[in-house]
Amino acid sequence: MKYVKNLVCISCGESYEASPTQYLCPNCGEKGILDVQYDYEKIKKEWSKKDLASNNDPTIWRYTPLLPIEPNSVKPPLRVGNTPVYESKAMAKELGVSTLYIKDDGLNPTGSLKDRASSIAVVKAQEARINVVACASTGNAASSLAGNIASMGNEMRAVIFVPERAPIGKVTQLLIYGALVISVKGSYEETFYLSEEAINKWGWYNRNAAINPYLVEGKKTSSIEFAEQLNWNMPDWLVYSVGDGCTIAGAWKGVYDLKQIGFIDKVPKLLGVQAEGCAPITKAYKSGNDLIVEKENTLADSIAVGKPRNYIKAIKAVKQSKGDMVNVSDNEILNMMKVLGKKTGIFGEPAGVAGVAGIKQAVEKDIIKPYESVGVVITGNGLKDIKNAQKSVGEPLRVSTNINELYNLLNEYF
Amino acid sequence: MKYVKNLVCISCGESYEASPTQYLCPNCGEKGILDVQYDYEKIKKEWSKKDLASNNDPTIWRYTPLLPIEPNSVKPPLRVGNTPVYESKAMAKELGVSTLYIKDDGLNPTGSLKDRASSIAVVKAQEARINVVACASTGNAASSLAGNIASMGNEMRAVIFVPERAPIGKVTQLLIYGALVISVKGSYEETFYLSEEAINKWGWYNRNAAINPYLVEGKKTSSIEFAEQLNWNMPDWLVYSVGDGCTIAGAWKGVYDLKQIGFIDKVPKLLGVQAEGCAPITKAYKSGNDLIVEKENTLADSIAVGKPRNYIKAIKAVKQSKGDMVNVSDNEILNMMKVLGKKTGIFGEPAGVAGVAGIKQAVEKDIIKPYESVGVVITGNGLKDIKNAQKSVGEPLRVSTNINELYNLLNEYF
């Protein structure tokens, strides 16, 4: 890791050597999230926008100087990153902003932004010479880990702990990728702690979000890539939905890195969007008090995190960017799935479009001004959650095979 | 259309002007499929591999000289094409071939190869100044049309006819994209004919497969792109699953074009793979007789086409390539979904992995030799059909929150 200096605890400031299995700060426990520190001066001297422009690798590995990996480590072959950015005039008008850029991260290989983190986990596990990588998750973290591990051929194995309530559809994707899926008769919390015990016992590599400081560094490629695709001109706002806080913290890290090495001049304000039914980070952000654990009462399951583990980094990110946070209701999310689909051809999962719904609200609340430009990342593919999508749409027109019946119906319709 | 000469009927050989709404040959009816003819000499003079190498557009529009569109027509913004190709040593070993390249076309914007055809339909409709595009389909043709139309903002409308038996999940994706979905109380055949009547009555643009000669030209970008990604060295075999015959006919057209303009020297043999429960094209190919309509008795719904409309072109393609055809059972498909997922991290829908299952059989039958190289296209994303994927995988391990129970289970397992 040519440009990595060390890991620093975001709670007590203690430094640690950046070894692959250095997870939390031992002094601070769960609050001791570590942050990877880079030698920006050195990167600045040795890496330029021009180097990037002449690099034909379209994946996140084009950003290796800003990643906490050994340059020659074996990478999982799935093509992670290089997801499309669209400017949508129709959605800009709908939301009431001057310009809107939408990045569809649901087109990552396993269907979500989490591929950016899981691919890093696979590299780090190999650097540590550990062949089994484990996490507790029912969602995109798990499927992206299982998929990236599978792409290594027969070399590695994913072990995924899920609570028994996990929907069979999501478990299916894990099993297709050949993961060992362990269904725990208990809550998500109990499942998480069981996974931690097992990881320690067997010495597996730990891909649990926030515990592992390298995952955020993978996620930051979403904002770095966004910046490069906009020719290093960041919009006024960058919008992400927020669950455990890792993704928005990663987005900020990417922006911060780019500013430090002089690739961008303007830093966007971050808008963090939580679901009304599970918004502990927004509440802590607004109140300035410590976080209070909440129930997980939203259909946007990928951001339904009642006990988020990376809220400190997330809140710091929003504050440092001079951004803000809002909450959106399930109805706002469902409605926006339909509007976004109809006006852009992008089908996002509920958590994936929550950010877009948040833009609408932020404009109504005068947080985002009508003359400002906005970028938003759709974090997961709508095909992952057809059941909730069904709730957002109406019914088809029903006709017999009689052409006259169709004529009459359509004459009314058109 | 700088390089298009005309349209020629594949049954009677009559020529027609390449207008956007020239569908079937009026003399030959349903058998009168038209084929777009290009001026290869002119393309050869004016377009080179070097031009392509310096073209930064990653989408199918980089192949515009070989597409039947006006160079300045407005394109739908979805990023169609540029899907990844992976070389998989683990799967090559599993299947018993020397080298295996897998192209994951399930990572197209709406999740299938059909985006390549539907985006062409959107361009052609605009060239004809028609704002409504219609088709009869329950599957990927429909969702890709609806998504590409949606990406035009509010400018166009998709009308999709589905038989009432269409699964609600597939209808949901159409409704999310804002298509007008017309559910017909009748069979697929009745739905198709109702759509044709309505298309004629209202003058909508016709995206029904095989009827519209331009769709195959979009599909051919899958083999052209594959060739470019392999640095113009085609493998010995190129493998596609086969439903109505348009996709494999398109693949051949792409290969043929490249050979004519000198971009490739070696032409691959085509392996067409149908489902055992619905294999009318394989039977016509093997017997040499005319096609007999079949029942649609397979879970691979995207290739369950009992009355395929483009079988003549498909059979010609396989024969001209000196290739072959095989059928695979639903069990072979389900098993291959699991094997492919586990060894590559690619999750394909049943029709999408049927081609891979076909390779295994073709090796066993000595059609593909162990020393030959093979390319296969995964035509659709597995997230589109979680229900069938469930049938292919087992169950998770079930444990209580007791760590000792887990220890005992895993000690057996590892």
PDB file of C-alpha atoms in Angstrom, chain A residues 77-87 90 104 106-111 132 146-154 157 159 161-162 164 168-173 175-187 190-191 194 197-198 201-202 204 229 334 337-348 381 383-384 386 389-390 392-403 405-408 410-411 413-414, chain B residues 77-87 90 104 106-111 132 146-154 157 159 161-162 164 168-173 175-187 190-191 194 197-198 201-202 204 229 334 337-348 381 383-384 386 389-390 392-403 405-408 410-411 413-414:
ATOM      1  CA  PRO A  77     -12.663 -10.580 -11.808  1.00  0.00           C
ATOM      2  CA  LEU A  78     -16.208  -9.168 -11.661  1.00  0.00           C
ATOM      3  CA  ARG A  79     -16.271  -5.771 -13.367  1.00  0.00           C
ATOM      4  CA  VAL A  80     -17.145  -3.558 -10.408  1.00  0.00           C
ATOM      5  CA  GLY A  81     -17.745   0.145 -11.020  1.00  0.00           C
ATOM      6  CA  ASN A  82     -18.003   1.980 -14.337  1.00  0.00           C
ATOM      7  CA  THR A  83     -21.744   2.354 -13.764  1.00  0.00           C
ATOM      8  CA  PRO A  84     -23.490   4.869 -16.005  1.00  0.00           C
ATOM      9  CA  VAL A  85     -24.244   8.514 -15.175  1.00  0.00           C
ATOM     10  CA  TYR A  86     -27.240  10.064 -16.914  1.00  0.00           C
ATOM     11  CA  GLU A  87     -28.263  13.693 -17.000  1.00  0.00           C
ATOM     12  CA  ALA A  90     -37.209  15.396 -17.197  1.00  0.00           C
ATOM     13  CA  ASP A 104     -27.152   3.888 -11.634  1.00  0.00           C
ATOM     14  CA  GLY A 106     -27.720  -1.012  -9.570  1.00  0.00           C
ATOM     15  CA  LEU A 107     -25.820  -2.026 -12.726  1.00  0.00           C
ATOM     16  CA  ASN A 108     -22.874  -3.298 -10.718  1.00  0.00           C
ATOM     17  CA  PRO A 109     -22.322  -7.060 -11.242  1.00  0.00           C
ATOM     18  CA  THR A 110     -24.454  -8.256  -8.320  1.00  0.00           C
ATOM     19  CA  GLY A 111     -26.888  -5.345  -8.561  1.00  0.00           C
ATOM     20  CA  VAL A 132     -13.112 -17.597   4.003  1.00  0.00           C
ATOM     21  CA  ALA A 146     -21.004 -13.945  -2.227  1.00  0.00           C
ATOM     22  CA  GLY A 147     -20.794 -12.887  -5.887  1.00  0.00           C
ATOM     23  CA  ASN A 148     -17.288 -11.477  -5.678  1.00  0.00           C
ATOM     24  CA  ILE A 149     -16.050 -14.547  -3.803  1.00  0.00           C
ATOM     25  CA  ALA A 150     -17.662 -16.804  -6.411  1.00  0.00           C
ATOM     26  CA  SER A 151     -15.889 -14.940  -9.202  1.00  0.00           C
ATOM     27  CA  MET A 152     -12.575 -16.186  -7.756  1.00  0.00           C
ATOM     28  CA  GLY A 153     -13.482 -19.619  -9.105  1.00  0.00           C
ATOM     29  CA  ASN A 154     -13.010 -22.269  -6.454  1.00  0.00           C
ATOM     30  CA  ARG A 157     -15.642 -19.256   0.282  1.00  0.00           C
ATOM     31  CA  VAL A 159     -20.077 -17.552   4.869  1.00  0.00           C
ATOM     32  CA  PHE A 161     -25.235 -15.248   8.518  1.00  0.00           C
ATOM     33  CA  VAL A 162     -28.875 -14.284   8.021  1.00  0.00           C
ATOM     34  CA  GLU A 164     -34.433 -16.528   9.853  1.00  0.00           C
ATOM     35  CA  ILE A 168     -36.159 -16.322   0.498  1.00  0.00           C
ATOM     36  CA  GLY A 169     -35.521 -14.272  -2.648  1.00  0.00           C
ATOM     37  CA  LYS A 170     -32.463 -12.644  -1.131  1.00  0.00           C
ATOM     38  CA  VAL A 171     -31.237 -15.933   0.317  1.00  0.00           C
ATOM     39  CA  THR A 172     -31.601 -17.450  -3.151  1.00  0.00           C
ATOM     40  CA  GLN A 173     -29.095 -15.048  -4.701  1.00  0.00           C
ATOM     41  CA  LEU A 175     -27.101 -19.736  -2.565  1.00  0.00           C
ATOM     42  CA  ILE A 176     -26.765 -19.298  -6.352  1.00  0.00           C
ATOM     43  CA  TYR A 177     -23.338 -17.779  -5.702  1.00  0.00           C
ATOM     44  CA  GLY A 178     -22.460 -20.864  -3.669  1.00  0.00           C
ATOM     45  CA  ALA A 179     -22.174 -19.123  -0.310  1.00  0.00           C
ATOM     46  CA  LEU A 180     -22.549 -21.110   2.885  1.00  0.00           C
ATOM     47  CA  VAL A 181     -25.700 -19.482   4.242  1.00  0.00           C
ATOM     48  CA  ILE A 182     -26.366 -19.883   7.957  1.00  0.00           C
ATOM     49  CA  SER A 183     -29.915 -19.038   8.940  1.00  0.00           C
ATOM     50  CA  VAL A 184     -30.075 -18.046  12.609  1.00  0.00           C
ATOM     51  CA  LYS A 185     -33.213 -18.474  14.727  1.00  0.00           C
ATOM     52  CA  GLY A 186     -32.941 -14.990  16.187  1.00  0.00           C
ATOM     53  CA  SER A 187     -33.004 -11.257  15.516  1.00  0.00           C
ATOM     54  CA  GLU A 190     -28.274 -11.869  17.626  1.00  0.00           C
ATOM     55  CA  THR A 191     -27.269 -12.966  14.127  1.00  0.00           C
ATOM     56  CA  LEU A 194     -23.123 -14.939  16.392  1.00  0.00           C
ATOM     57  CA  GLU A 197     -18.121 -15.076  17.536  1.00  0.00           C
ATOM     58  CA  ALA A 198     -17.749 -17.463  14.624  1.00  0.00           C
ATOM     59  CA  LYS A 201     -13.332 -18.670  16.459  1.00  0.00           C
ATOM     60  CA  TRP A 202     -12.454 -19.725  12.897  1.00  0.00           C
ATOM     61  CA  TRP A 204     -12.357 -15.896   8.917  1.00  0.00           C
ATOM     62  CA  GLN A 229     -17.545  11.015 -15.196  1.00  0.00           C
ATOM     63  CA  LEU A 334     -42.812   4.123  -3.597  1.00  0.00           C
ATOM     64  CA  MET A 337     -39.792   4.501  -7.815  1.00  0.00           C
ATOM     65  CA  LYS A 338     -42.592   4.978 -10.329  1.00  0.00           C
ATOM     66  CA  VAL A 339     -41.681   8.550 -11.300  1.00  0.00           C
ATOM     67  CA  LEU A 340     -38.002   7.708 -11.733  1.00  0.00           C
ATOM     68  CA  GLY A 341     -38.803   4.585 -13.765  1.00  0.00           C
ATOM     69  CA  LYS A 342     -41.186   6.430 -16.038  1.00  0.00           C
ATOM     70  CA  LYS A 343     -38.966   9.440 -16.695  1.00  0.00           C
ATOM     71  CA  THR A 344     -35.536   7.795 -16.906  1.00  0.00           C
ATOM     72  CA  GLY A 345     -35.853   4.048 -17.480  1.00  0.00           C
ATOM     73  CA  ILE A 346     -33.974   3.441 -14.223  1.00  0.00           C
ATOM     74  CA  PHE A 347     -35.532   0.854 -11.921  1.00  0.00           C
ATOM     75  CA  GLY A 348     -34.155   1.277  -8.402  1.00  0.00           C
ATOM     76  CA  ASN A 381     -31.344  -2.564  -8.588  1.00  0.00           C
ATOM     77  CA  LEU A 383     -35.157  -6.246  -9.703  1.00  0.00           C
ATOM     78  CA  LYS A 384     -33.928  -7.197  -6.216  1.00  0.00           C
ATOM     79  CA  ILE A 386     -40.143  -6.806  -7.077  1.00  0.00           C
ATOM     80  CA  ALA A 389     -42.214  -2.355  -6.603  1.00  0.00           C
ATOM     81  CA  GLN A 390     -45.626  -3.958  -7.055  1.00  0.00           C
ATOM     82  CA  SER A 392     -45.836   1.354  -6.179  1.00  0.00           C
ATOM     83  CA  VAL A 393     -47.530   0.665  -9.501  1.00  0.00           C
ATOM     84  CA  GLY A 394     -51.143   0.286 -10.592  1.00  0.00           C
ATOM     85  CA  GLU A 395     -52.793  -2.460 -12.583  1.00  0.00           C
ATOM     86  CA  PRO A 396     -52.637  -3.147 -16.319  1.00  0.00           C
ATOM     87  CA  LEU A 397     -55.632  -2.411 -18.534  1.00  0.00           C
ATOM     88  CA  ARG A 398     -57.636  -5.605 -18.947  1.00  0.00           C
ATOM     89  CA  VAL A 399     -59.317  -6.451 -22.259  1.00  0.00           C
ATOM     90  CA  SER A 400     -60.779  -9.448 -24.074  1.00  0.00           C
ATOM     91  CA  THR A 401     -59.458 -10.506 -27.484  1.00  0.00           C
ATOM     92  CA  ASN A 402     -62.222  -8.420 -29.085  1.00  0.00           C
ATOM     93  CA  ILE A 403     -60.589  -5.588 -31.006  1.00  0.00           C
ATOM     94  CA  GLU A 405     -63.459  -3.519 -26.869  1.00  0.00           C
ATOM     95  CA  LEU A 406     -59.811  -2.444 -27.126  1.00  0.00           C
ATOM     96  CA  TYR A 407     -60.729   0.417 -29.489  1.00  0.00           C
ATOM     97  CA  ASN A 408     -63.274   1.775 -27.046  1.00  0.00           C
ATOM     98  CA  LEU A 410     -58.013   3.171 -25.895  1.00  0.00           C
ATOM     99  CA  ASN A 411     -60.159   5.926 -27.379  1.00  0.00           C
ATOM    100  CA  TYR A 413     -57.253   6.534 -22.889  1.00  0.00           C
ATOM    101  CA  PHE A 414     -55.454   8.482 -25.620  1.00  0.00           C
TER     102      PHE A 414
ATOM    103  CA  PRO B  77     -29.871   7.680 -23.267  1.00  0.00           C
ATOM    104  CA  LEU B  78     -29.695   4.308 -21.474  1.00  0.00           C
ATOM    105  CA  ARG B  79     -26.177   2.917 -21.754  1.00  0.00           C
ATOM    106  CA  VAL B  80     -26.864  -0.197 -23.817  1.00  0.00           C
ATOM    107  CA  GLY B  81     -23.975  -2.571 -24.533  1.00  0.00           C
ATOM    108  CA  ASN B  82     -20.485  -2.534 -23.093  1.00  0.00           C
ATOM    109  CA  THR B  83     -21.338  -5.564 -20.997  1.00  0.00           C
ATOM    110  CA  PRO B  84     -18.400  -7.391 -19.446  1.00  0.00           C
ATOM    111  CA  VAL B  85     -16.602 -10.423 -20.872  1.00  0.00           C
ATOM    112  CA  TYR B  86     -14.906 -12.724 -18.364  1.00  0.00           C
ATOM    113  CA  GLU B  87     -12.543 -15.578 -19.074  1.00  0.00           C
ATOM    114  CA  ALA B  90     -12.992 -22.718 -13.429  1.00  0.00           C
ATOM    115  CA  ASP B 104     -22.829 -11.101 -19.108  1.00  0.00           C
ATOM    116  CA  GLY B 106     -27.752  -9.368 -17.993  1.00  0.00           C
ATOM    117  CA  LEU B 107     -25.904  -6.189 -17.022  1.00  0.00           C
ATOM    118  CA  ASN B 108     -27.600  -4.197 -19.748  1.00  0.00           C
ATOM    119  CA  PRO B 109     -29.733  -1.358 -18.319  1.00  0.00           C
ATOM    120  CA  THR B 110     -33.008  -3.275 -18.108  1.00  0.00           C
ATOM    121  CA  GLY B 111     -31.310  -6.613 -17.433  1.00  0.00           C
ATOM    122  CA  VAL B 132     -45.816   5.224 -29.591  1.00  0.00           C
ATOM    123  CA  ALA B 146     -40.501   0.068 -21.857  1.00  0.00           C
ATOM    124  CA  GLY B 147     -37.187   1.069 -20.240  1.00  0.00           C
ATOM    125  CA  ASN B 148     -35.662   2.561 -23.362  1.00  0.00           C
ATOM    126  CA  ILE B 149     -38.845   4.488 -24.116  1.00  0.00           C
ATOM    127  CA  ALA B 150     -38.906   5.787 -20.521  1.00  0.00           C
ATOM    128  CA  SER B 151     -35.336   7.018 -20.831  1.00  0.00           C
ATOM    129  CA  MET B 152     -36.544   9.472 -23.491  1.00  0.00           C
ATOM    130  CA  GLY B 153     -38.175  11.475 -20.683  1.00  0.00           C
ATOM    131  CA  ASN B 154     -41.757  12.316 -21.542  1.00  0.00           C
ATOM    132  CA  ARG B 157     -44.889   5.953 -24.964  1.00  0.00           C
ATOM    133  CA  VAL B 159     -47.753   0.018 -25.298  1.00  0.00           C
ATOM    134  CA  PHE B 161     -49.702  -6.395 -24.820  1.00  0.00           C
ATOM    135  CA  VAL B 162     -49.393  -9.298 -22.379  1.00  0.00           C
ATOM    136  CA  GLU B 164     -53.328 -12.549 -18.738  1.00  0.00           C
ATOM    137  CA  ILE B 168     -47.033 -10.104 -12.000  1.00  0.00           C
ATOM    138  CA  GLY B 169     -43.293  -9.618 -11.412  1.00  0.00           C
ATOM    139  CA  LYS B 170     -42.618  -9.118 -15.102  1.00  0.00           C
ATOM    140  CA  VAL B 171     -45.668  -6.866 -15.492  1.00  0.00           C
ATOM    141  CA  THR B 172     -44.376  -4.812 -12.554  1.00  0.00           C
ATOM    142  CA  GLN B 173     -41.149  -3.884 -14.320  1.00  0.00           C
ATOM    143  CA  LEU B 175     -45.469  -0.552 -15.102  1.00  0.00           C
ATOM    144  CA  ILE B 176     -42.483   0.936 -13.249  1.00  0.00           C
ATOM    145  CA  TYR B 177     -41.204   2.145 -16.619  1.00  0.00           C
ATOM    146  CA  GLY B 178     -44.576   3.800 -17.219  1.00  0.00           C
ATOM    147  CA  ALA B 179     -45.646   1.591 -20.122  1.00  0.00           C
ATOM    148  CA  LEU B 180     -49.317   1.243 -20.960  1.00  0.00           C
ATOM    149  CA  VAL B 181     -49.753  -2.472 -20.242  1.00  0.00           C
ATOM    150  CA  ILE B 182     -52.742  -4.183 -21.848  1.00  0.00           C
ATOM    151  CA  SER B 183     -53.557  -7.547 -20.314  1.00  0.00           C
ATOM    152  CA  VAL B 184     -55.437  -9.723 -22.804  1.00  0.00           C
ATOM    153  CA  LYS B 185     -57.817 -12.476 -21.723  1.00  0.00           C
ATOM    154  CA  GLY B 186     -56.362 -14.965 -24.160  1.00  0.00           C
ATOM    155  CA  SER B 187     -53.312 -16.974 -25.233  1.00  0.00           C
ATOM    156  CA  GLU B 190     -54.268 -14.185 -29.508  1.00  0.00           C
ATOM    157  CA  THR B 191     -52.417 -11.424 -27.691  1.00  0.00           C
ATOM    158  CA  LEU B 194     -54.540  -8.270 -31.124  1.00  0.00           C
ATOM    159  CA  GLU B 197     -54.431  -5.190 -35.226  1.00  0.00           C
ATOM    160  CA  ALA B 198     -53.994  -2.327 -32.786  1.00  0.00           C
ATOM    161  CA  LYS B 201     -55.238   0.722 -36.461  1.00  0.00           C
ATOM    162  CA  TRP B 202     -53.333   3.391 -34.518  1.00  0.00           C
ATOM    163  CA  TRP B 204     -47.891   2.746 -33.753  1.00  0.00           C
ATOM    164  CA  GLN B 229     -13.531  -7.285 -26.525  1.00  0.00           C
ATOM    165  CA  LEU B 334     -31.315 -25.303 -13.146  1.00  0.00           C
ATOM    166  CA  MET B 337     -27.534 -21.748 -12.865  1.00  0.00           C
ATOM    167  CA  LYS B 338     -26.006 -22.960  -9.621  1.00  0.00           C
ATOM    168  CA  VAL B 339     -22.686 -24.076 -11.099  1.00  0.00           C
ATOM    169  CA  LEU B 340     -22.246 -20.854 -13.064  1.00  0.00           C
ATOM    170  CA  GLY B 341     -23.151 -18.711 -10.050  1.00  0.00           C
ATOM    171  CA  LYS B 342     -20.766 -20.562  -7.776  1.00  0.00           C
ATOM    172  CA  LYS B 343     -17.797 -20.575 -10.133  1.00  0.00           C
ATOM    173  CA  THR B 344     -18.114 -17.134 -11.728  1.00  0.00           C
ATOM    174  CA  GLY B 345     -20.374 -14.852  -9.657  1.00  0.00           C
ATOM    175  CA  ILE B 346     -22.679 -14.501 -12.664  1.00  0.00           C
ATOM    176  CA  PHE B 347     -26.371 -14.965 -11.918  1.00  0.00           C
ATOM    177  CA  GLY B 348     -28.250 -15.670 -15.142  1.00  0.00           C
ATOM    178  CA  ASN B 381     -30.239 -11.364 -15.439  1.00  0.00           C
ATOM    179  CA  LEU B 383     -32.764 -11.345 -10.643  1.00  0.00           C
ATOM    180  CA  LYS B 384     -35.610 -11.313 -13.192  1.00  0.00           C
ATOM    181  CA  ILE B 386     -35.945 -15.520  -8.539  1.00  0.00           C
ATOM    182  CA  ALA B 389     -33.598 -19.799  -9.179  1.00  0.00           C
ATOM    183  CA  GLN B 390     -35.069 -21.036  -5.898  1.00  0.00           C
ATOM    184  CA  SER B 392     -32.047 -24.692  -8.409  1.00  0.00           C
ATOM    185  CA  VAL B 393     -30.551 -24.137  -4.967  1.00  0.00           C
ATOM    186  CA  GLY B 394     -30.762 -25.976  -1.664  1.00  0.00           C
ATOM    187  CA  GLU B 395     -31.610 -24.664   1.763  1.00  0.00           C
ATOM    188  CA  PRO B 396     -29.464 -22.640   4.159  1.00  0.00           C
ATOM    189  CA  LEU B 397     -27.998 -24.273   7.266  1.00  0.00           C
ATOM    190  CA  ARG B 398     -30.338 -23.578  10.190  1.00  0.00           C
ATOM    191  CA  VAL B 399     -28.952 -22.898  13.680  1.00  0.00           C
ATOM    192  CA  SER B 400     -30.053 -21.385  16.975  1.00  0.00           C
ATOM    193  CA  THR B 401     -28.147 -18.471  18.514  1.00  0.00           C
ATOM    194  CA  ASN B 402     -26.149 -20.991  20.506  1.00  0.00           C
ATOM    195  CA  ILE B 403     -22.517 -20.815  19.417  1.00  0.00           C
ATOM    196  CA  GLU B 405     -24.541 -25.673  18.102  1.00  0.00           C
ATOM    197  CA  LEU B 406     -22.873 -23.692  15.309  1.00  0.00           C
ATOM    198  CA  TYR B 407     -19.433 -25.112  16.211  1.00  0.00           C
ATOM    199  CA  ASN B 408     -20.704 -28.644  15.936  1.00  0.00           C
ATOM    200  CA  LEU B 410     -19.490 -26.284  11.085  1.00  0.00           C
ATOM    201  CA  ASN B 411     -16.975 -28.842  12.307  1.00  0.00           C
ATOM    202  CA  TYR B 413     -19.103 -28.940   7.353  1.00  0.00           C
ATOM    203  CA  PHE B 414     -15.499 -27.809   6.964  1.00  0.00           C
TER     204      PHE B 414
END
